[in-house]
XYZ file of C-alpha atoms in Angstrom:
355
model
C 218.266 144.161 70.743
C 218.986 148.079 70.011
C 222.594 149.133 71.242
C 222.948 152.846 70.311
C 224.558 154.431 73.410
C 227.647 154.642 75.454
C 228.086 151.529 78.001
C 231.648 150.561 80.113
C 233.675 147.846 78.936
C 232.358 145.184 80.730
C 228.700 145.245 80.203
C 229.545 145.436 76.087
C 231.650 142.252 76.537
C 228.430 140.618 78.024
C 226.025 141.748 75.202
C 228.903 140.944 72.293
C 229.197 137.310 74.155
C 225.372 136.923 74.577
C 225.527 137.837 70.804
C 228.000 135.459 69.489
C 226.677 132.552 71.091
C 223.310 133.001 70.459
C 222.450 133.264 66.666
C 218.850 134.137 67.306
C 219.909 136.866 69.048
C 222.432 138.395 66.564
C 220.847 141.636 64.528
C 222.110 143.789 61.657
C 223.388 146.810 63.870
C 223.876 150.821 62.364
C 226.818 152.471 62.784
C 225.319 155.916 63.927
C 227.195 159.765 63.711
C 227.176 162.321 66.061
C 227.009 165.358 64.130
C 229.510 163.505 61.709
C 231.798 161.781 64.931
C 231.788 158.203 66.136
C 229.625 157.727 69.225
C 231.376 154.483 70.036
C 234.165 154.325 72.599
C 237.400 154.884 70.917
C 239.304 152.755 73.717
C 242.171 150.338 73.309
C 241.384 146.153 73.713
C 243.372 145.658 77.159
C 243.749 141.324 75.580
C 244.970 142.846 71.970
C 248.749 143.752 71.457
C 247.935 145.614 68.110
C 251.231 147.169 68.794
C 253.215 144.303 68.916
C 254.825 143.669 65.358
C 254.264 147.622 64.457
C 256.671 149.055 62.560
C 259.149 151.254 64.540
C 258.572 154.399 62.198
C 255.530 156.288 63.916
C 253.841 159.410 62.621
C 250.644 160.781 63.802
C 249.605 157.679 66.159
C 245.654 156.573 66.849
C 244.919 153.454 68.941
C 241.380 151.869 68.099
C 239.877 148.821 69.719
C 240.497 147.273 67.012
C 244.010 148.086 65.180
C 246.695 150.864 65.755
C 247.240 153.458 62.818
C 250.126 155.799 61.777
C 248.825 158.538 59.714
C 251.023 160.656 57.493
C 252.085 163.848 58.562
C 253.727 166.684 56.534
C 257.131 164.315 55.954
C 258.756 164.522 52.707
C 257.810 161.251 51.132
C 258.277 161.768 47.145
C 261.761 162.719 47.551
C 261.504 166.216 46.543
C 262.908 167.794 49.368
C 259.485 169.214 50.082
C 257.017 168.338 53.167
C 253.804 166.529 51.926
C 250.224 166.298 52.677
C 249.410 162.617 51.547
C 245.803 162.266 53.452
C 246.828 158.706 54.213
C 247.461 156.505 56.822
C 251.342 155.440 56.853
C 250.584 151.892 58.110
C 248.004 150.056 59.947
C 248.675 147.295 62.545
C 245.893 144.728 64.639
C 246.346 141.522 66.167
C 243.746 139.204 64.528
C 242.593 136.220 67.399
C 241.346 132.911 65.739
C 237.447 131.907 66.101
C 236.650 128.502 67.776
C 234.690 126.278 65.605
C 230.898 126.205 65.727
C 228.944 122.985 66.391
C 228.879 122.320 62.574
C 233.118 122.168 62.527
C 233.214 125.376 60.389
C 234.093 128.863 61.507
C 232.111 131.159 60.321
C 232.794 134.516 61.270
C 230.190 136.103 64.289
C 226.370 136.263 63.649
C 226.817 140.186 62.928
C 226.804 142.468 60.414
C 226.602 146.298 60.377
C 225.168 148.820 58.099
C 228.306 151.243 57.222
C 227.792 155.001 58.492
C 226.276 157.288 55.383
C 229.823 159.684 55.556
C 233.027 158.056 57.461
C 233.831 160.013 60.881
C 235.195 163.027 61.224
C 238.733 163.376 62.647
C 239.837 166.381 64.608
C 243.351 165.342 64.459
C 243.358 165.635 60.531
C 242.548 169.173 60.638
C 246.112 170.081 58.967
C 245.124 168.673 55.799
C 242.538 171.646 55.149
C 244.046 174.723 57.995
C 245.108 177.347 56.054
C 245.485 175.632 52.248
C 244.634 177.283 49.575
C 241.951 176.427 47.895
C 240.799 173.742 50.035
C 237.568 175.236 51.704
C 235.925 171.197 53.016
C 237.014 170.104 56.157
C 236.330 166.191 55.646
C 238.052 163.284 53.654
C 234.981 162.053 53.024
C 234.433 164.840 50.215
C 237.304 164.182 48.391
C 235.663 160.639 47.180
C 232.368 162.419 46.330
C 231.789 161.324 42.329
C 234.904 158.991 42.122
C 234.112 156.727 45.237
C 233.336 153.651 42.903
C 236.273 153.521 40.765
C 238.395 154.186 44.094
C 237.178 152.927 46.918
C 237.558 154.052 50.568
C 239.787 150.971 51.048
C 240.165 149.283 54.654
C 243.619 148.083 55.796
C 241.774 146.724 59.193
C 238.982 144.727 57.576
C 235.364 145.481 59.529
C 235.035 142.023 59.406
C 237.764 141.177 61.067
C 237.149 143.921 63.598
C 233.818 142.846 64.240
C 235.308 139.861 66.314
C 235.807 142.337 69.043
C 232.609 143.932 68.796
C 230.117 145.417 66.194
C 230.993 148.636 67.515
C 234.618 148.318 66.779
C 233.852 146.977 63.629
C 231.977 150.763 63.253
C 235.013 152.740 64.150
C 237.072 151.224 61.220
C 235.261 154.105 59.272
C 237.739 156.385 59.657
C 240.372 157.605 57.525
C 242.592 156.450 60.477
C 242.383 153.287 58.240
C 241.630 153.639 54.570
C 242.931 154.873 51.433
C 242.063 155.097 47.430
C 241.873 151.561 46.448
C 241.119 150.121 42.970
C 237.324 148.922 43.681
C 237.862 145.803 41.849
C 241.056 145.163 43.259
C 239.708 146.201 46.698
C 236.547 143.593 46.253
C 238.939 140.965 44.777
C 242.176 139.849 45.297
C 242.553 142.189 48.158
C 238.965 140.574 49.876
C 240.319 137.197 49.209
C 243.420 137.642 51.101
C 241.089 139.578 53.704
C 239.610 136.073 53.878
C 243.049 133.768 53.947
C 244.124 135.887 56.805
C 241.206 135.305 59.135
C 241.330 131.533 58.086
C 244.838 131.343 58.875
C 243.912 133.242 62.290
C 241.322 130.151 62.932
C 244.315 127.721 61.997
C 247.313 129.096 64.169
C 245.029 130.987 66.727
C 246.386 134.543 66.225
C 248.096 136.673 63.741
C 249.197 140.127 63.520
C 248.775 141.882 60.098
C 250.571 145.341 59.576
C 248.883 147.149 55.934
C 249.607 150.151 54.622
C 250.702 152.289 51.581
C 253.564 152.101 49.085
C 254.325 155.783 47.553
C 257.339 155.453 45.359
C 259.665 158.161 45.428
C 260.465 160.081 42.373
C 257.220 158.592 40.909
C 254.279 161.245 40.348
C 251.398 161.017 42.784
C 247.883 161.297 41.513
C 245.746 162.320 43.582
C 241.617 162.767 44.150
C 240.120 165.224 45.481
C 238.477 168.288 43.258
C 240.430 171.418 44.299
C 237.357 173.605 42.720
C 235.257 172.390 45.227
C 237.384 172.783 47.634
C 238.548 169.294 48.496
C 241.014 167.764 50.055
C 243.571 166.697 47.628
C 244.141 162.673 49.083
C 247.280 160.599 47.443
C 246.730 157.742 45.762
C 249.203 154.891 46.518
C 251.647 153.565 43.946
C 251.054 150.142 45.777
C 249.891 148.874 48.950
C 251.387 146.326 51.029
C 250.383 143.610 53.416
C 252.969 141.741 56.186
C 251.229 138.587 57.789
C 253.157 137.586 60.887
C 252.668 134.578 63.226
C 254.967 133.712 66.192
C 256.755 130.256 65.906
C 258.010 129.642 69.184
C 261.158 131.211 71.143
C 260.665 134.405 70.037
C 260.897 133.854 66.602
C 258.434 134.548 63.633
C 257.284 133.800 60.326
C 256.107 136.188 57.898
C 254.464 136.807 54.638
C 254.457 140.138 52.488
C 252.616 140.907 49.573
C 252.886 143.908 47.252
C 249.745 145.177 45.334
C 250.739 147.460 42.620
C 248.308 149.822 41.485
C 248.917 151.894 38.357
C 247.003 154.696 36.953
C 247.321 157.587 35.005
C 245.261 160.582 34.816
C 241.841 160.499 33.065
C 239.592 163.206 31.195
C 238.855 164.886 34.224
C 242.584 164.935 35.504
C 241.920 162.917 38.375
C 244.148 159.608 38.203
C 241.993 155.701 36.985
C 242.966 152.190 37.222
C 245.207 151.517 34.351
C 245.137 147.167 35.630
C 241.844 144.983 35.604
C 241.052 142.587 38.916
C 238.370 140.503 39.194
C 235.873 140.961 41.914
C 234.360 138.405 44.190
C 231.149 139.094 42.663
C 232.357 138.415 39.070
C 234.176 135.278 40.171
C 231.040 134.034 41.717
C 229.016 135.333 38.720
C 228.200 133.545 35.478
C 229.868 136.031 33.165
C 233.738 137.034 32.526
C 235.794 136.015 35.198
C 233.228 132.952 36.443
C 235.579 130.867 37.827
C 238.556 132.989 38.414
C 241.147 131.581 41.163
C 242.813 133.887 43.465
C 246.462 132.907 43.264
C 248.426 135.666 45.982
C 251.963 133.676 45.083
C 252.831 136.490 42.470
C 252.575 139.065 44.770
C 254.857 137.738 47.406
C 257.782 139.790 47.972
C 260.370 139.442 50.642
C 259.875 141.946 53.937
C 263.257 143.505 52.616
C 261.475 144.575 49.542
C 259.186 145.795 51.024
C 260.978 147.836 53.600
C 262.738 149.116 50.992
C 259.872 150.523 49.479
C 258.252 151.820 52.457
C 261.338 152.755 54.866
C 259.454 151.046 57.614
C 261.033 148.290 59.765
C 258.787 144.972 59.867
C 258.710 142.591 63.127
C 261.423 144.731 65.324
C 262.493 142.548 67.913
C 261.863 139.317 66.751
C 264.493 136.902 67.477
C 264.990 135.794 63.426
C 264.120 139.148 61.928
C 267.453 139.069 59.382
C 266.190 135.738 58.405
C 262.862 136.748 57.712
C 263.132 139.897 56.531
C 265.411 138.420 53.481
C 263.647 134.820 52.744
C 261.574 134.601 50.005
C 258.418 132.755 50.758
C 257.499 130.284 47.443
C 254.021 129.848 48.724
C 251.239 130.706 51.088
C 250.864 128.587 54.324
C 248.928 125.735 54.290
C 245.666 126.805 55.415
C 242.785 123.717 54.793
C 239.276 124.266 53.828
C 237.774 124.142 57.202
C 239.051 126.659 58.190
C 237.714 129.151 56.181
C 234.433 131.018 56.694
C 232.036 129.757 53.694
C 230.611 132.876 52.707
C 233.700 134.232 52.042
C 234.692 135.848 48.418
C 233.247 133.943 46.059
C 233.189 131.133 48.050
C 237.159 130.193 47.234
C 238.504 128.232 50.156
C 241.718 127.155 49.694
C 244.820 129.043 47.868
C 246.320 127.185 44.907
């Protein structure tokens, strides 16, 4: 089953349906570029409220299928008193729907997967990163990872898996720098995958979930950035930190939250261009029979209150929310409760459960 062109709403709802329920039908799909440009429908999911637990603080706006982004625009963020050109999305909201279990009692995410585009799609919208800078001659963020892509990786804050519940095609258009920024690769394939995983577990558990991601730049801190301006590149910031808020509604309006804080240090290396300065373990290594065999992703350490975090970021988390003074100040001791069937079994490293 080949689906490489443009089709209404309804008739991809049949084929992802016919898909999901039918195993033997489910095939590794391509995302494919149009002369460097999605060629997937770009349209919002009418039974998603992505928007729904957004923060209030908007920038540039895009609405995807599959989450809502706020890129950053030409705001003074370091505290300088100077506009800046980060390259980065602000924050990244989606509503995350639970799976219903398969036959077996497990849910295992759908029957899909997708081979990632060769270069992430082109934005028009982006064009005042490289209009008239000096210096920078390359009119894609794509270039700016050329050579340092592996130490920091174009990292997702809507995960493709989780996209993929929508649709494969969905799960396509989360290639876009709508949605990513320089992430630690370890960290990134880690602890940040893990939580990836407890998320869509807890989804499964409580039905739905909204998670809002996006990046901490600290003011009065220098920003590294990558991005070779002899080549012309686009200089893109790399966060101090990134954040994640999980939100689920309780009933009566009200909500309960978690927020993490993922610190990321680095300081410049030979080259100039900033590296990892902390060591994660990936899911690969934790799997593996080497260093780090074993190794238990515990996310307690990085739980912050939302206050912290709004702090940090000058966003506003949950607006609206009946409790939102209560939640934005309590300080969660632990994760939810989230059992082991729950979880999809090929997830990183196969951990299920969160100590």
């Amino acid at each position: 089953m080949k689906l490489r062109t443009f089709f209404g709403a309804s008739a991809l709802a049949l084929v992802v349906s016919a898909s999901l329920s039918n195993p033997a039908a489910a095939e590794k799909f391509t995302c494919e570029s149009d002369r460097g440009e999605s060629p997937y429908a770009i349209a919002a999911t009418p039974d998603h409220d992505h928007d729904r637990y957004a923060p209030n603080q908007k920038e540039i706006i895009k609405r995807f299928g599959a989450y809502v982004s706020s890129f950053d625009g030409d705001d003074d963020d370091d505290g300088d008193g100077k506009g800046d050109l980060l390259a980065v999305p602000q924050w990244v909201a989606y509503e995350l729907k639970g799976l219903k279990p398969k036959a077996n009692g497990e849910f295992e995410e759908p029957d899909i997967s997708i081979n990632r585009p060769n270069d992430w799609y082109k934005e028009p919208k982006f064009a005042f990163l490289w209009t008239d800078r000096a210096g920078v001659t390359k009119s894609r963020i794509d270039n700016s990872y050329d050579g340092i892509g592996s130490i920091w990786n174009r990292g997702h804050l809507a995960m493709a898996d989780h996209a993929q519940r929508i649709s494969w095609q969905a799960s396509c258009n989360t290639h876009f720098f709508w949605n990513a920024v320089p992430q630690a690769a370890d960290m990134n394939q880690g602890p940040w995958r893990h939580l990836e995983d407890y998320s869509a577990a807890a989804s499964n558990k409580y039905e739905r979930l909204w998670i809002i991601a996006g990046s901490v730049i600290e003011k009065g801190k220098p920003i590294g950035f990558i991005g070779e301006t002899s080549k012309g590149e686009v200089p893109v910031a790399v966060p101090h930190a990134l954040f994640k808020v999980i939100v689920r509604e309780t009933g009566n309006g009200k909500v309960d939250a978690l927020a993490f804080l993922f610190p990321q240090a680095y300081a410049p290396g030979a080259d100039g261009q900033p590296r990892p300065t902390e060591k994660w373990v990936n899911c690969n290594k934790a799997k593996g029979k080497g260093k780090g065999k074993g190794h238990v992703y515990d996310h307690k350490p990085r739980l912050k209150t939302v206050a912290e975090i709004e702090n940090m970021t000058g966003l506003t988390f949950f607006p609206g929310a009946a409790n939102r003074e209560e939640m934005r100040t309590r300080q969660a001791a632990a994760l939810w409760q989230v059992e082991e069937k729950f979880w999809d079994p090929k997830g990183c490293a196969g951990q299920r459960y969160v100590p």
